[in-house]
PDB file of C-alpha atoms in Angstrom:
ATOM      1  CA  MET A   1     114.823  97.678 122.386  1.00 51.00           C
ATOM      2  CA  SER A   2     115.543 101.075 124.771  1.00 57.00           C
ATOM      3  CA  GLU A   3     116.110  98.307 127.478  1.00 66.00           C
ATOM      4  CA  LEU A   4     118.604  96.837 125.348  1.00 65.00           C
ATOM      5  CA  GLY A   5     120.450 100.827 124.941  1.00 66.00           C
ATOM      6  CA  CYS A   6     119.298 100.529 121.684  1.00 71.00           C
ATOM      7  CA  VAL A   7     117.322 103.753 120.363  1.00 74.00           C
ATOM      8  CA  PRO A   8     115.172 102.790 117.166  1.00 78.00           C
ATOM      9  CA  ASP A   9     115.219 105.120 114.240  1.00 80.00           C
ATOM     10  CA  ALA A  10     113.039 106.600 111.213  1.00 82.00           C
ATOM     11  CA  ILE A  11     114.068 103.026 109.277  1.00 86.00           C
ATOM     12  CA  SER A  12     113.061 100.406 112.640  1.00 87.00           C
ATOM     13  CA  TYR A  13     109.577 102.573 113.346  1.00 89.00           C
ATOM     14  CA  ASN A  14     109.018 101.539 109.384  1.00 92.00           C
ATOM     15  CA  THR A  15     110.033  98.396 109.501  1.00 94.00           C
ATOM     16  CA  VAL A  16     107.343  97.904 112.208  1.00 95.00           C
ATOM     17  CA  LEU A  17     104.936 100.440 110.108  1.00 96.00           C
ATOM     18  CA  LYS A  18     105.348  98.319 107.395  1.00 97.00           C
ATOM     19  CA  ARG A  19     105.203  94.674 109.178  1.00 97.00           C
ATOM     20  CA  LEU A  20     101.299  96.086 110.974  1.00 97.00           C
ATOM     21  CA  CYS A  21      99.952  96.827 107.346  1.00 98.00           C
ATOM     22  CA  GLU A  22     101.319  93.667 105.596  1.00 97.00           C
ATOM     23  CA  ASP A  23      99.425  91.681 109.052  1.00 97.00           C
ATOM     24  CA  SER A  24      96.359  94.455 108.272  1.00 97.00           C
ATOM     25  CA  ARG A  25      96.978  96.331 112.013  1.00 98.00           C
ATOM     26  CA  SER A  26      97.053  99.248 110.048  1.00 98.00           C
ATOM     27  CA  GLN A  27      95.540 101.035 113.233  1.00 98.00           C
ATOM     28  CA  GLY A  28      98.174  99.705 115.190  1.00 97.00           C
ATOM     29  CA  ALA A  29     100.462 101.163 112.330  1.00 97.00           C
ATOM     30  CA  LEU A  30      98.778 104.193 112.896  1.00 97.00           C
ATOM     31  CA  ASP A  31      98.372 104.134 116.758  1.00 96.00           C
ATOM     32  CA  LEU A  32     102.275 103.635 117.261  1.00 94.00           C
ATOM     33  CA  LEU A  33     103.116 106.795 114.702  1.00 92.00           C
ATOM     34  CA  ARG A  34     101.015 108.703 116.595  1.00 91.00           C
ATOM     35  CA  THR A  35     102.782 107.739 119.824  1.00 90.00           C
ATOM     36  CA  VAL A  36     106.130 108.418 118.088  1.00 87.00           C
ATOM     37  CA  ALA A  37     105.010 111.684 117.050  1.00 83.00           C
ATOM     38  CA  LYS A  38     103.422 112.838 120.009  1.00 83.00           C
ATOM     39  CA  GLU A  39     106.719 112.148 121.736  1.00 77.00           C
ATOM     40  CA  GLY A  40     108.436 114.006 119.463  1.00 72.00           C
ATOM     41  CA  GLY A  41     110.697 111.013 118.226  1.00 65.00           C
ATOM     42  CA  VAL A  42     112.652 110.620 115.160  1.00 56.00           C
ATOM     43  CA  GLY A  43     111.940 114.018 113.823  1.00 61.00           C
ATOM     44  CA  SER A  44     108.060 112.267 114.049  1.00 61.00           C
ATOM     45  CA  LEU A  45     108.319 110.350 110.872  1.00 80.00           C
ATOM     46  CA  ASP A  46     108.624 111.089 107.625  1.00 88.00           C
ATOM     47  CA  VAL A  47     106.888 110.987 104.547  1.00 94.00           C
ATOM     48  CA  VAL A  48     107.752 107.033 104.422  1.00 94.00           C
ATOM     49  CA  SER A  49     106.007 106.484 107.492  1.00 95.00           C
ATOM     50  CA  HIS A  50     102.225 108.220 106.387  1.00 96.00           C
ATOM     51  CA  SER A  51     102.223 106.418 103.368  1.00 96.00           C
ATOM     52  CA  THR A  52     103.499 102.941 104.338  1.00 97.00           C
ATOM     53  CA  VAL A  53      99.739 103.285 107.115  1.00 97.00           C
ATOM     54  CA  ILE A  54      98.101 105.492 103.991  1.00 97.00           C
ATOM     55  CA  HIS A  55      99.112 101.963 102.152  1.00 96.00           C
ATOM     56  CA  GLY A  56      97.365  99.483 104.547  1.00 98.00           C
ATOM     57  CA  PHE A  57      94.520 100.962 105.140  1.00 97.00           C
ATOM     58  CA  PHE A  58      93.631 101.277 101.766  1.00 94.00           C
ATOM     59  CA  LYS A  59      94.781  97.103 101.020  1.00 94.00           C
ATOM     60  CA  GLU A  60      91.780  96.998 104.373  1.00 96.00           C
ATOM     61  CA  GLY A  61      89.246  98.968 102.470  1.00 93.00           C
ATOM     62  CA  GLU A  62      89.700 101.835 105.124  1.00 95.00           C
ATOM     63  CA  THR A  63      89.726 104.569 102.315  1.00 91.00           C
ATOM     64  CA  GLY A  64      88.466 107.362 104.711  1.00 92.00           C
ATOM     65  CA  LYS A  65      91.265 106.345 106.918  1.00 96.00           C
ATOM     66  CA  ALA A  66      93.780 106.562 104.703  1.00 95.00           C
ATOM     67  CA  CYS A  67      92.196 109.947 103.359  1.00 93.00           C
ATOM     68  CA  ASN A  68      92.206 111.083 107.102  1.00 95.00           C
ATOM     69  CA  LEU A  69      96.113 110.721 107.398  1.00 96.00           C
ATOM     70  CA  PHE A  70      96.691 111.772 104.070  1.00 96.00           C
ATOM     71  CA  HIS A  71      95.409 115.241 104.881  1.00 94.00           C
ATOM     72  CA  GLU A  72      96.633 115.651 108.463  1.00 92.00           C
ATOM     73  CA  MET A  73      99.920 114.446 107.592  1.00 92.00           C
ATOM     74  CA  THR A  74      99.764 117.415 105.077  1.00 92.00           C
ATOM     75  CA  GLN A  75      98.528 119.496 107.567  1.00 91.00           C
ATOM     76  CA  GLN A  76     101.233 118.508 109.987  1.00 87.00           C
ATOM     77  CA  GLY A  77     103.537 120.415 107.328  1.00 88.00           C
ATOM     78  CA  ILE A  78     104.799 116.837 105.639  1.00 90.00           C
ATOM     79  CA  VAL A  79     104.819 117.272 101.706  1.00 91.00           C
ATOM     80  CA  PRO A  80     103.463 114.155 100.190  1.00 96.00           C
ATOM     81  CA  ASN A  81     105.646 112.528  97.080  1.00 96.00           C
ATOM     82  CA  VAL A  82     104.727 110.911  94.058  1.00 96.00           C
ATOM     83  CA  VAL A  83     104.366 107.311  95.706  1.00 96.00           C
ATOM     84  CA  THR A  84     101.822 109.292  98.615  1.00 96.00           C
ATOM     85  CA  TYR A  85     100.404 111.004  96.117  1.00 96.00           C
ATOM     86  CA  ASN A  86      99.663 107.916  93.693  1.00 96.00           C
ATOM     87  CA  LEU A  87      98.534 106.060  96.158  1.00 95.00           C
ATOM     88  CA  ILE A  88      95.165 108.325  97.036  1.00 95.00           C
ATOM     89  CA  ILE A  89      94.515 109.105  93.079  1.00 94.00           C
ATOM     90  CA  ASP A  90      94.401 105.395  92.524  1.00 93.00           C
ATOM     91  CA  ALA A  91      92.679 104.072  95.791  1.00 92.00           C
ATOM     92  CA  LEU A  92      89.802 107.239  94.412  1.00 90.00           C
ATOM     93  CA  CYS A  93      89.568 106.810  90.622  1.00 89.00           C
ATOM     94  CA  LYS A  94      88.482 103.182  92.377  1.00 87.00           C
ATOM     95  CA  ALA A  95      86.819 104.569  94.596  1.00 86.00           C
ATOM     96  CA  ARG A  96      84.112 106.202  90.720  1.00 85.00           C
ATOM     97  CA  ALA A  97      85.522 109.589  92.567  1.00 87.00           C
ATOM     98  CA  MET A  98      87.118 111.008  89.701  1.00 85.00           C
ATOM     99  CA  ASP A  99      86.539 114.916  90.865  1.00 87.00           C
ATOM    100  CA  LYS A 100      88.507 114.018  94.115  1.00 90.00           C
ATOM    101  CA  SER A 101      91.119 112.257  92.260  1.00 89.00           C
ATOM    102  CA  GLU A 102      91.813 115.098  89.957  1.00 86.00           C
ATOM    103  CA  LEU A 103      91.677 117.619  92.310  1.00 92.00           C
ATOM    104  CA  ILE A 104      94.482 115.699  94.062  1.00 92.00           C
ATOM    105  CA  LEU A 105      96.263 115.182  91.131  1.00 89.00           C
ATOM    106  CA  ARG A 106      95.955 119.058  90.595  1.00 90.00           C
ATOM    107  CA  GLN A 107      97.177 119.483  94.368  1.00 92.00           C
ATOM    108  CA  MET A 108     100.134 117.514  93.294  1.00 92.00           C
ATOM    109  CA  VAL A 109     101.026 119.572  91.031  1.00 89.00           C
ATOM    110  CA  ASP A 110     100.562 122.927  92.075  1.00 91.00           C
ATOM    111  CA  ASN A 111     103.062 121.374  95.007  1.00 91.00           C
ATOM    112  CA  GLY A 112     105.504 120.653  92.595  1.00 92.00           C
ATOM    113  CA  VAL A 113     105.244 116.648  92.588  1.00 93.00           C
ATOM    114  CA  ARG A 114     105.661 115.962  88.916  1.00 89.00           C
ATOM    115  CA  PRO A 115     103.461 112.550  87.687  1.00 89.00           C
ATOM    116  CA  ASP A 116     104.651 109.755  86.834  1.00 89.00           C
ATOM    117  CA  THR A 117     103.658 106.913  84.692  1.00 86.00           C
ATOM    118  CA  VAL A 118     101.322 105.124  87.181  1.00 89.00           C
ATOM    119  CA  THR A 119      99.896 108.648  87.988  1.00 89.00           C
ATOM    120  CA  CYS A 120      98.342 108.748  84.403  1.00 85.00           C
ATOM    121  CA  SER A 121      97.999 105.123  84.132  1.00 86.00           C
ATOM    122  CA  SER A 122      95.591 105.230  87.066  1.00 88.00           C
ATOM    123  CA  ILE A 123      93.348 108.483  86.007  1.00 87.00           C
ATOM    124  CA  MET A 124      93.451 106.746  82.172  1.00 86.00           C
ATOM    125  CA  SER A 125      92.379 103.426  83.466  1.00 87.00           C
ATOM    126  CA  SER A 126      89.851 105.445  85.496  1.00 88.00           C
ATOM    127  CA  LEU A 127      88.270 107.405  82.865  1.00 87.00           C
ATOM    128  CA  CYS A 128      88.057 104.823  80.413  1.00 87.00           C
ATOM    129  CA  LYS A 129      86.016 103.100  82.865  1.00 87.00           C
ATOM    130  CA  HIS A 130      83.554 105.827  82.640  1.00 85.00           C
ATOM    131  CA  GLY A 131      83.234 106.398  79.084  1.00 88.00           C
ATOM    132  CA  ARG A 132      85.884 109.366  79.742  1.00 86.00           C
ATOM    133  CA  SER A 133      87.842 107.363  76.397  1.00 85.00           C
ATOM    134  CA  LYS A 134      88.860 110.902  74.704  1.00 89.00           C
ATOM    135  CA  GLU A 135      90.134 112.612  78.074  1.00 85.00           C
ATOM    136  CA  ALA A 136      92.217 109.730  78.326  1.00 82.00           C
ATOM    137  CA  ALA A 137      93.591 109.998  75.446  1.00 83.00           C
ATOM    138  CA  GLU A 138      94.581 113.264  75.968  1.00 84.00           C
ATOM    139  CA  ILE A 139      96.024 112.440  79.219  1.00 79.00           C
ATOM    140  CA  PHE A 140      97.973 109.788  76.947  1.00 79.00           C
ATOM    141  CA  ASP A 141      99.263 112.440  74.211  1.00 80.00           C
ATOM    142  CA  SER A 142      99.911 114.571  77.120  1.00 79.00           C
ATOM    143  CA  MET A 143     101.788 112.350  79.914  1.00 74.00           C
ATOM    144  CA  THR A 144     104.417 111.286  75.655  1.00 75.00           C
ATOM    145  CA  ALA A 145     104.964 115.240  75.399  1.00 78.00           C
ATOM    146  CA  LYS A 146     105.974 116.136  78.723  1.00 74.00           C
ATOM    147  CA  GLY A 147     108.553 112.748  78.336  1.00 72.00           C
ATOM    148  CA  LEU A 148     106.527 110.199  80.560  1.00 69.00           C
ATOM    149  CA  LYS A 149     108.045 106.807  79.143  1.00 67.00           C
ATOM    150  CA  ALA A 150     104.548 104.965  78.732  1.00 61.00           C
ATOM    151  CA  ASP A 151     104.187 101.153  79.659  1.00 60.00           C
ATOM    152  CA  VAL A 152     102.556  98.773  78.962  1.00 53.00           C
ATOM    153  CA  PHE A 153      99.784  99.175  80.855  1.00 52.00           C
ATOM    154  CA  SER A 154      99.184 102.632  79.787  1.00 51.00           C
ATOM    155  CA  TYR A 155      99.145 101.776  76.167  1.00 51.00           C
ATOM    156  CA  SER A 156      96.335  99.034  76.946  1.00 54.00           C
ATOM    157  CA  VAL A 157      94.130 102.304  78.099  1.00 51.00           C
ATOM    158  CA  SER A 158      94.755 104.708  75.937  1.00 51.00           C
TER     159      SER A 158
END
């Protein structure tokens, strides 16, 4: 693109990152993300860029790489959004790492990011699968008391 006089912006990079991840090439996406950051380009990209690669790693079963990138982005001062937190929490719940998912949930709330229906449903589902249905019901009650609208999935696990 630069040969044509075009300077890629964050949207251009995010499009390429997403495509790489869709093609199961998340490591290549991470390499691109790091190259852009190293060169100081496009504000070293953003939470969307990082979340895209994190999601790609989870889809490829690379939980460790996804979690490492999550920690790396927070250390760089990139604040995760609800989508990023939901990716991490859901993956940890599926990996039966409830203690870690609850820790990330606390971090999410401490950072001022409000859990949504997806967050609560991931945790409730995992709690039910681990025989902790009373705790899942408490989360459901808390969720509805805070004004979050339950979806069909939320009702099915509560």
